[in-house]
Amino acid sequence: MTEHAISNCPHIEVRHSSVHGAGAFALRDLPRGSLIGIYAGRRYSADEALGEDCDNRLTYLFGLSDGTTINGAEGGNATRYLNHACEPNCEALEEHGEGGQLALRIEAVRRIRTGEELFIDYALNVDADADPLDYPCRCGSAKCRGTLLAPLAEFASSTPA
Ligand SMILES: [Zn+2]
């Protein structure tokens, strides 16, 4: 199973990250726009319950614009090991895969050099009353939001008083 997962993502390897747990690292120089991999995992439809343990695995869940969710913790590949950063070197783009189903394409947003750790911006969407500090970010970027959550707070604070 592990070999299968890695064969889907030939340009990255998973090893210990200085940021958080395991991380994904470039095995070669990757030009901007390079495909890192297609985010894999169990697919849940919009009206399907995600299961009780999903709160603990929030960072493996990807919600798509068609209402489905991919849970990378079940049957995922190496792309699930990309850690969060507020100024990431990769992004997740929706595209229509085989059969017209929406897929998540992880690609490089700038040139990435061999050995660099790969990141995406999780921009998590959770309950409106969630505390952003329950999902802390310490990515070290000058633009760090301090949280893995989507930047909704910015809109709120820019609203005229
Ligand atoms: Zn950050």
Coordinates of N, CA, C and O in Angstrom, one line a residue, residues 16-151:
H16 N 10.5 12.9 8.4 CA 10.3 13.8 9.6 C 10.4 15.3 9.2 O 11.3 15.7 8.5
S17 N 9.4 16.0 9.6 CA 9.4 17.5 9.4 C 9.8 18.2 10.6 O 9.4 17.9 11.7
S18 N 10.5 19.3 10.4 CA 10.8 20.2 11.6 C 9.6 21.0 12.0 O 9.6 21.6 13.1
V19 N 8.6 21.1 11.1 CA 7.4 21.9 11.4 C 6.4 21.1 12.2 O 5.9 21.5 13.3
H20 N 6.0 19.9 11.7 CA 5.0 19.2 12.4 C 5.0 17.7 11.9 O 4.8 17.5 10.7
G21 N 5.3 16.8 12.8 CA 5.2 15.4 12.5 C 6.0 15.0 11.2 O 7.2 15.3 11.1
A22 N 5.3 14.3 10.3 CA 5.9 13.9 9.0 C 5.6 15.0 8.0 O 4.6 15.8 8.2
G23 N 6.4 15.2 7.1 CA 6.2 16.1 6.0 C 6.6 15.5 4.7 O 7.1 14.5 4.6
A24 N 6.2 16.2 3.6 CA 6.5 15.8 2.2 C 7.6 16.7 1.7 O 7.6 17.9 1.8
F25 N 8.6 16.1 1.0 CA 9.8 16.8 0.6 C 10.0 16.5 -0.9 O 9.8 15.4 -1.4
A26 N 10.5 17.5 -1.6 CA 10.8 17.4 -3.0 C 12.0 16.5 -3.3 O 13.1 16.7 -2.7
L27 N 11.9 15.5 -4.1 CA 13.0 14.7 -4.5 C 13.8 15.2 -5.6 O 14.9 14.7 -6.0
R28 N 13.3 16.3 -6.3 CA 14.0 16.9 -7.4 C 13.5 18.3 -7.6 O 12.6 18.7 -6.9
D29 N 14.2 19.1 -8.4 CA 13.8 20.4 -8.7 C 12.5 20.3 -9.4 O 12.3 19.5 -10.3
L30 N 11.5 21.2 -9.0 CA 10.2 21.2 -9.6 C 9.9 22.6 -10.1 O 9.8 23.5 -9.3
P31 N 9.7 22.7 -11.4 CA 9.3 24.0 -11.9 C 7.9 24.4 -11.4 O 7.1 23.6 -11.0
R32 N 7.6 25.7 -11.4 CA 6.3 26.2 -11.1 C 5.2 25.5 -12.0 O 5.4 25.3 -13.2
G33 N 4.1 25.1 -11.3 CA 3.1 24.4 -12.1 C 3.2 22.9 -12.1 O 2.3 22.2 -12.6
S34 N 4.3 22.3 -11.6 CA 4.5 20.9 -11.5 C 3.4 20.2 -10.7 O 3.0 20.7 -9.7
L35 N 3.0 19.1 -11.2 CA 2.0 18.3 -10.5 C 2.7 17.5 -9.4 O 3.6 16.7 -9.6
I36 N 2.3 17.8 -8.1 CA 2.8 17.0 -7.0 C 2.1 15.7 -6.8 O 2.7 14.7 -6.6
G37 N 0.8 15.7 -7.0 CA 0.0 14.5 -6.9 C -1.4 14.9 -6.9 O -1.8 16.1 -6.7
I38 N -2.3 13.9 -7.0 CA -3.7 14.1 -6.9 C -4.1 13.7 -5.5 O -3.8 12.5 -5.1
Y39 N -4.8 14.6 -4.7 CA -5.1 14.2 -3.4 C -6.1 13.1 -3.3 O -7.2 13.1 -3.9
A40 N -5.7 12.0 -2.6 CA -6.5 10.8 -2.6 C -7.1 10.5 -1.3 O -6.6 11.1 -0.3
G41 N -8.1 9.7 -1.2 CA -8.7 9.3 0.1 C -10.1 8.9 -0.1 O -10.6 8.8 -1.2
R42 N -10.7 8.6 1.0 CA -12.1 8.1 0.9 C -13.0 9.4 0.6 O -12.8 10.4 1.2
R43 N -13.9 9.2 -0.3 CA -14.8 10.3 -0.7 C -16.1 10.2 0.0 O -16.8 9.1 0.0
Y44 N -16.5 11.3 0.6 CA -17.8 11.4 1.2 C -18.7 12.3 0.4 O -18.3 13.4 0.1
S45 N -20.0 12.0 0.2 CA -20.9 12.9 -0.4 C -21.3 13.9 0.5 O -21.1 13.8 1.8
A46 N -22.0 14.9 0.0 CA -22.4 16.1 0.8 C -23.3 15.7 2.0 O -23.2 16.3 3.1
D47 N -24.1 14.7 1.8 CA -25.1 14.3 2.9 C -24.6 13.1 3.7 O -25.4 12.5 4.4
E48 N -23.4 12.7 3.5 CA -22.9 11.6 4.2 C -22.1 12.0 5.5 O -21.3 12.9 5.4
A49 N -22.4 11.4 6.6 CA -21.7 11.7 7.8 C -20.2 11.3 7.7 O -19.9 10.3 7.2
L50 N -19.4 12.2 8.3 CA -18.0 12.0 8.2 C -17.5 11.0 9.2 O -16.4 10.5 9.1
G51 N -18.2 10.8 10.3 CA -17.8 9.9 11.3 C -17.2 10.7 12.5 O -16.7 11.8 12.3
E52 N -17.3 10.1 13.6 CA -17.0 10.8 14.9 C -15.5 11.1 15.0 O -15.1 12.1 15.6
D53 N -14.6 10.3 14.4 CA -13.2 10.5 14.6 C -12.6 11.6 13.7 O -11.5 12.0 13.8
C54 N -13.5 12.2 12.9 CA -12.9 13.1 11.9 C -12.4 14.4 12.5 O -11.6 15.1 11.9
D55 N -13.0 14.8 13.7 CA -12.5 16.0 14.3 C -11.0 15.9 14.6 O -10.3 16.9 14.5
N56 N -10.6 14.7 14.9 CA -9.2 14.6 15.2 C -8.3 14.5 14.0 O -7.1 14.6 14.1
R57 N -8.9 14.4 12.9 CA -8.1 14.3 11.6 C -8.5 15.4 10.7 O -8.4 15.2 9.5
L58 N -8.9 16.5 11.2 CA -9.4 17.6 10.5 C -8.5 18.0 9.3 O -8.9 18.3 8.2
T59 N -7.2 17.9 9.6 CA -6.2 18.4 8.6 C -6.0 17.4 7.5 O -5.3 17.7 6.6
Y60 N -6.7 16.3 7.5 CA -6.7 15.4 6.4 C -7.9 15.5 5.5 O -8.0 14.8 4.5
L61 N -8.9 16.4 5.9 CA -10.1 16.5 5.2 C -10.0 17.6 4.2 O -9.6 18.7 4.5
F62 N -10.5 17.4 3.0 CA -10.6 18.4 2.0 C -12.0 18.6 1.5 O -12.5 17.6 0.9
G63 N -12.6 19.7 1.7 CA -13.9 19.9 1.2 C -13.9 20.5 -0.2 O -13.1 21.4 -0.5
L64 N -14.7 19.9 -1.2 CA -14.7 20.4 -2.6 C -15.9 21.2 -2.8 O -16.9 21.2 -2.1
S65 N -15.9 22.0 -3.9 CA -17.0 22.9 -4.2 C -18.3 22.2 -4.6 O -19.3 22.8 -4.5
D66 N -18.2 20.9 -4.9 CA -19.4 20.1 -5.2 C -20.0 19.5 -3.9 O -21.0 18.8 -4.0
G67 N -19.5 19.9 -2.8 CA -20.1 19.4 -1.5 C -19.5 18.1 -1.0 O -19.7 17.7 0.1
T68 N -18.7 17.4 -1.8 CA -18.0 16.2 -1.4 C -16.8 16.5 -0.5 O -16.3 17.6 -0.6
T69 N -16.4 15.6 0.2 CA -15.2 15.7 1.1 C -14.3 14.5 0.8 O -14.7 13.4 0.7
I70 N -13.0 14.8 0.7 CA -12.0 13.7 0.6 C -11.3 13.6 2.0 O -10.8 14.6 2.5
N71 N -11.3 12.4 2.5 CA -10.6 12.1 3.8 C -9.3 11.4 3.5 O -9.3 10.2 3.2
G72 N -8.2 12.1 3.5 CA -6.9 11.5 3.1 C -6.4 10.6 4.2 O -5.4 9.8 3.9
A73 N -7.0 10.5 5.4 CA -6.6 9.6 6.4 C -7.0 8.2 6.1 O -6.5 7.2 6.6
E74 N -7.9 8.0 5.1 CA -8.4 6.7 4.7 C -8.0 6.5 3.2 O -8.6 7.1 2.4
G75 N -7.0 5.7 3.0 CA -6.7 5.4 1.6 C -6.0 6.5 0.9 O -6.0 6.6 -0.4
G76 N -5.4 7.5 1.6 CA -4.8 8.6 1.0 C -3.4 8.2 0.5 O -2.9 7.1 0.7
N77 N -2.8 9.2 -0.2 CA -1.4 9.0 -0.7 C -0.5 10.0 0.0 O -0.8 10.7 0.9
A78 N 0.7 10.1 -0.6 CA 1.7 11.0 0.1 C 1.3 12.4 0.2 O 1.9 13.2 1.0
T79 N 0.4 12.9 -0.7 CA 0.0 14.3 -0.6 C -0.6 14.7 0.7 O -0.6 15.9 1.0
R80 N -1.1 13.7 1.4 CA -1.7 14.1 2.7 C -0.7 14.5 3.7 O -1.0 15.0 4.8
Y81 N 0.6 14.3 3.5 CA 1.6 14.7 4.4 C 2.1 16.1 4.2 O 3.0 16.6 4.9
L82 N 1.6 16.8 3.2 CA 1.9 18.2 3.1 C 1.5 19.0 4.3 O 0.3 18.9 4.7
N83 N 2.4 19.7 5.0 CA 2.0 20.5 6.1 C 1.5 21.8 5.7 O 1.6 22.2 4.5
H84 N 0.9 22.5 6.6 CA 0.3 23.9 6.4 C 1.4 24.9 6.5 O 2.2 24.9 7.3
A85 N 1.3 25.9 5.6 CA 2.0 27.2 5.8 C 1.2 28.3 5.2 O 0.3 28.1 4.4
C86 N 1.4 29.5 5.8 CA 0.5 30.6 5.4 C 1.0 31.2 4.1 O 0.3 32.0 3.4
E87 N 2.3 31.0 3.7 CA 2.8 31.4 2.4 C 3.4 30.1 1.8 O 4.6 29.9 1.7
P88 N 2.5 29.2 1.3 CA 2.9 27.9 0.8 C 3.6 27.9 -0.5 O 3.5 28.9 -1.3
N89 N 4.3 26.8 -0.8 CA 4.9 26.7 -2.1 C 4.1 25.8 -3.1 O 4.5 25.6 -4.2
C90 N 3.0 25.3 -2.5 CA 2.1 24.5 -3.4 C 0.6 24.9 -3.1 O 0.4 25.6 -2.1
E91 N -0.3 24.6 -4.0 CA -1.7 24.9 -3.8 C -2.5 23.7 -4.3 O -2.0 22.9 -5.1
A92 N -3.7 23.6 -3.8 CA -4.7 22.6 -4.2 C -5.7 23.2 -5.2 O -6.4 24.2 -4.8
L93 N -5.8 22.6 -6.4 CA -6.7 23.2 -7.4 C -7.7 22.1 -7.8 O -7.3 20.9 -8.0
E94 N -8.9 22.5 -7.9 CA -9.9 21.5 -8.3 C -9.9 21.4 -9.8 O -9.7 22.3 -10.6
E95 N -10.0 20.1 -10.3 CA -10.1 19.9 -11.7 C -11.0 18.7 -11.9 O -11.2 17.9 -11.0
H96 N -11.5 18.6 -13.1 CA -12.4 17.4 -13.4 C -11.5 16.3 -13.8 O -10.8 16.3 -14.8
G97 N -11.6 15.2 -13.1 CA -10.8 14.0 -13.4 C -11.6 13.1 -14.3 O -12.6 13.4 -14.9
E98 N -11.1 11.8 -14.3 CA -11.8 10.8 -15.2 C -13.2 10.6 -14.7 O -13.4 10.6 -13.5
G99 N -14.1 10.6 -15.6 CA -15.5 10.4 -15.3 C -16.2 11.7 -14.8 O -17.3 11.6 -14.4
G100 N -15.5 12.8 -14.9 CA -16.1 14.1 -14.6 C -16.1 14.4 -13.1 O -16.6 15.5 -12.7
Q101 N -15.6 13.5 -12.3 CA -15.6 13.7 -10.8 C -14.6 14.8 -10.5 O -13.5 14.8 -11.1
L102 N -14.9 15.7 -9.6 CA -14.0 16.7 -9.2 C -12.8 16.0 -8.5 O -13.0 15.1 -7.6
A103 N -11.6 16.5 -8.8 CA -10.4 16.0 -8.2 C -9.6 17.1 -7.7 O -9.8 18.3 -8.1
L104 N -8.7 16.9 -6.7 CA -7.8 17.9 -6.2 C -6.4 17.7 -6.7 O -5.8 16.7 -6.3
R105 N -5.9 18.7 -7.4 CA -4.6 18.6 -8.0 C -3.7 19.5 -7.1 O -3.9 20.6 -7.0
I106 N -2.7 18.9 -6.6 CA -1.7 19.6 -5.8 C -0.5 20.0 -6.7 O 0.1 19.1 -7.3
E107 N -0.3 21.3 -6.9 CA 0.8 21.7 -7.8 C 1.6 22.8 -7.2 O 1.2 23.5 -6.2
A108 N 2.8 22.9 -7.7 CA 3.8 23.9 -7.2 C 3.4 25.3 -7.7 O 3.1 25.5 -8.9
V109 N 3.4 26.3 -6.8 CA 3.1 27.7 -7.2 C 4.3 28.5 -7.4 O 4.2 29.6 -7.9
R110 N 5.5 27.9 -7.2 CA 6.7 28.5 -7.6 C 7.7 27.4 -7.8 O 7.4 26.3 -7.5
R111 N 8.9 27.8 -8.2 CA 10.0 26.8 -8.4 C 10.3 26.3 -7.0 O 10.5 27.0 -6.0
I112 N 10.5 24.9 -6.9 CA 10.8 24.3 -5.7 C 12.1 23.5 -5.9 O 12.3 22.8 -6.9
R113 N 13.0 23.6 -5.0 CA 14.3 22.9 -5.1 C 14.3 21.6 -4.4 O 13.6 21.4 -3.4
T114 N 15.2 20.7 -4.8 CA 15.4 19.4 -4.2 C 15.6 19.5 -2.7 O 16.4 20.3 -2.3
G115 N 14.8 18.8 -2.0 CA 15.0 18.7 -0.5 C 14.1 19.7 0.2 O 13.9 19.6 1.4
E116 N 13.4 20.7 -0.5 CA 12.5 21.6 0.2 C 11.3 20.9 0.7 O 10.8 20.0 0.0
E117 N 10.8 21.3 1.8 CA 9.5 20.7 2.3 C 8.4 21.4 1.5 O 8.5 22.6 1.2
L118 N 7.4 20.7 1.2 CA 6.2 21.2 0.5 C 5.1 21.5 1.4 O 4.8 20.8 2.4
F119 N 4.4 22.7 1.1 CA 3.4 23.1 2.0 C 2.2 23.6 1.2 O 2.3 24.0 0.0
I120 N 1.0 23.5 1.7 CA -0.2 24.2 1.2 C -0.8 25.0 2.3 O -0.5 24.8 3.5
D121 N -1.7 25.9 1.9 CA -2.5 26.6 2.9 C -3.8 25.9 3.2 O -4.6 25.7 2.3
Y122 N -3.9 25.3 4.4 CA -5.1 24.5 4.7 C -6.4 25.3 4.6 O -7.4 24.8 4.2
A123 N -6.3 26.6 5.1 CA -7.5 27.4 5.1 C -8.7 26.7 5.5 O -9.7 26.6 4.8
L124 N -8.6 26.1 6.7 CA -9.7 25.2 7.2 C -11.0 26.1 7.4 O -10.9 27.2 7.9
N125 N -12.1 25.5 7.1 CA -13.4 26.0 7.4 C -14.0 25.2 8.5 O -14.3 24.0 8.3
V126 N -14.2 25.8 9.6 CA -14.9 25.1 10.7 C -16.0 25.9 11.2 O -16.3 26.9 10.7
D127 N -16.6 25.5 12.3 CA -17.7 26.2 12.9 C -17.3 27.7 13.1 O -16.2 28.0 13.6
A128 N -18.3 28.6 12.9 CA -18.0 30.0 13.1 C -17.5 30.4 14.5 O -16.8 31.3 14.7
D129 N -18.0 29.6 15.5 CA -17.6 29.9 16.8 C -16.3 29.2 17.3 O -16.0 29.2 18.5
A130 N -15.6 28.6 16.3 CA -14.4 27.9 16.7 C -13.3 28.9 17.1 O -13.3 30.0 16.5
D131 N -12.5 28.6 18.0 CA -11.4 29.4 18.4 C -10.2 29.2 17.5 O -9.7 28.1 17.4
P132 N -9.8 30.2 16.7 CA -8.6 30.1 15.8 C -7.4 29.5 16.5 O -6.6 28.9 15.9
L133 N -7.3 29.8 17.8 CA -6.1 29.4 18.5 C -6.1 27.9 18.8 O -5.1 27.3 19.3
D134 N -7.3 27.3 18.6 CA -7.3 25.8 18.7 C -6.6 25.1 17.6 O -6.4 23.9 17.6
Y135 N -6.4 25.9 16.5 CA -5.7 25.4 15.3 C -4.5 26.3 15.0 O -4.4 27.0 14.0
P136 N -3.5 26.3 15.9 CA -2.4 27.2 15.8 C -1.5 26.9 14.7 O -1.2 25.8 14.3
C137 N -0.9 28.0 14.1 CA 0.1 27.9 13.0 C 1.4 28.6 13.5 O 1.3 29.7 14.1
R138 N 2.5 27.9 13.3 CA 3.8 28.5 13.7 C 4.7 28.3 12.5 O 5.8 27.9 12.6
C139 N 4.2 28.7 11.3 CA 5.0 28.4 10.1 C 6.2 29.3 10.0 O 7.1 29.1 9.2
G140 N 6.2 30.5 10.7 CA 7.3 31.3 10.7 C 7.3 32.3 9.6 O 8.2 33.2 9.5
S141 N 6.3 32.3 8.7 CA 6.2 33.3 7.6 C 5.9 34.7 8.2 O 5.2 34.8 9.2
A142 N 6.4 35.7 7.5 CA 6.1 37.1 7.9 C 4.6 37.3 7.8 O 4.1 38.2 8.5
K143 N 3.9 36.6 6.9 CA 2.5 36.8 6.8 C 1.7 35.7 7.6 O 0.5 35.5 7.3
C144 N 2.3 35.1 8.5 CA 1.6 34.0 9.3 C 0.4 34.6 9.9 O 0.4 35.6 10.6
R145 N -0.8 33.9 9.7 CA -2.0 34.3 10.3 C -2.1 33.8 11.8 O -3.1 34.1 12.5
G146 N -1.3 32.8 12.2 CA -1.3 32.3 13.5 C -2.3 31.2 13.7 O -2.5 30.7 14.8
T147 N -3.0 30.8 12.6 CA -4.0 29.8 12.7 C -4.1 29.0 11.3 O -3.7 29.6 10.3
L148 N -4.5 27.8 11.4 CA -4.7 27.0 10.2 C -6.1 27.3 9.5 O -6.4 26.9 8.4
L149 N -6.9 28.1 10.2 CA -8.2 28.4 9.7 C -8.2 29.3 8.5 O -7.3 30.1 8.4
A150 N -9.2 29.3 7.7 CA -9.3 30.2 6.6 C -9.4 31.6 7.1 O -9.9 31.9 8.2
P151 N -8.9 32.6 6.4 CA -8.7 34.0 6.9 C -10.1 34.8 7.0 O -10.2 35.9 6.4

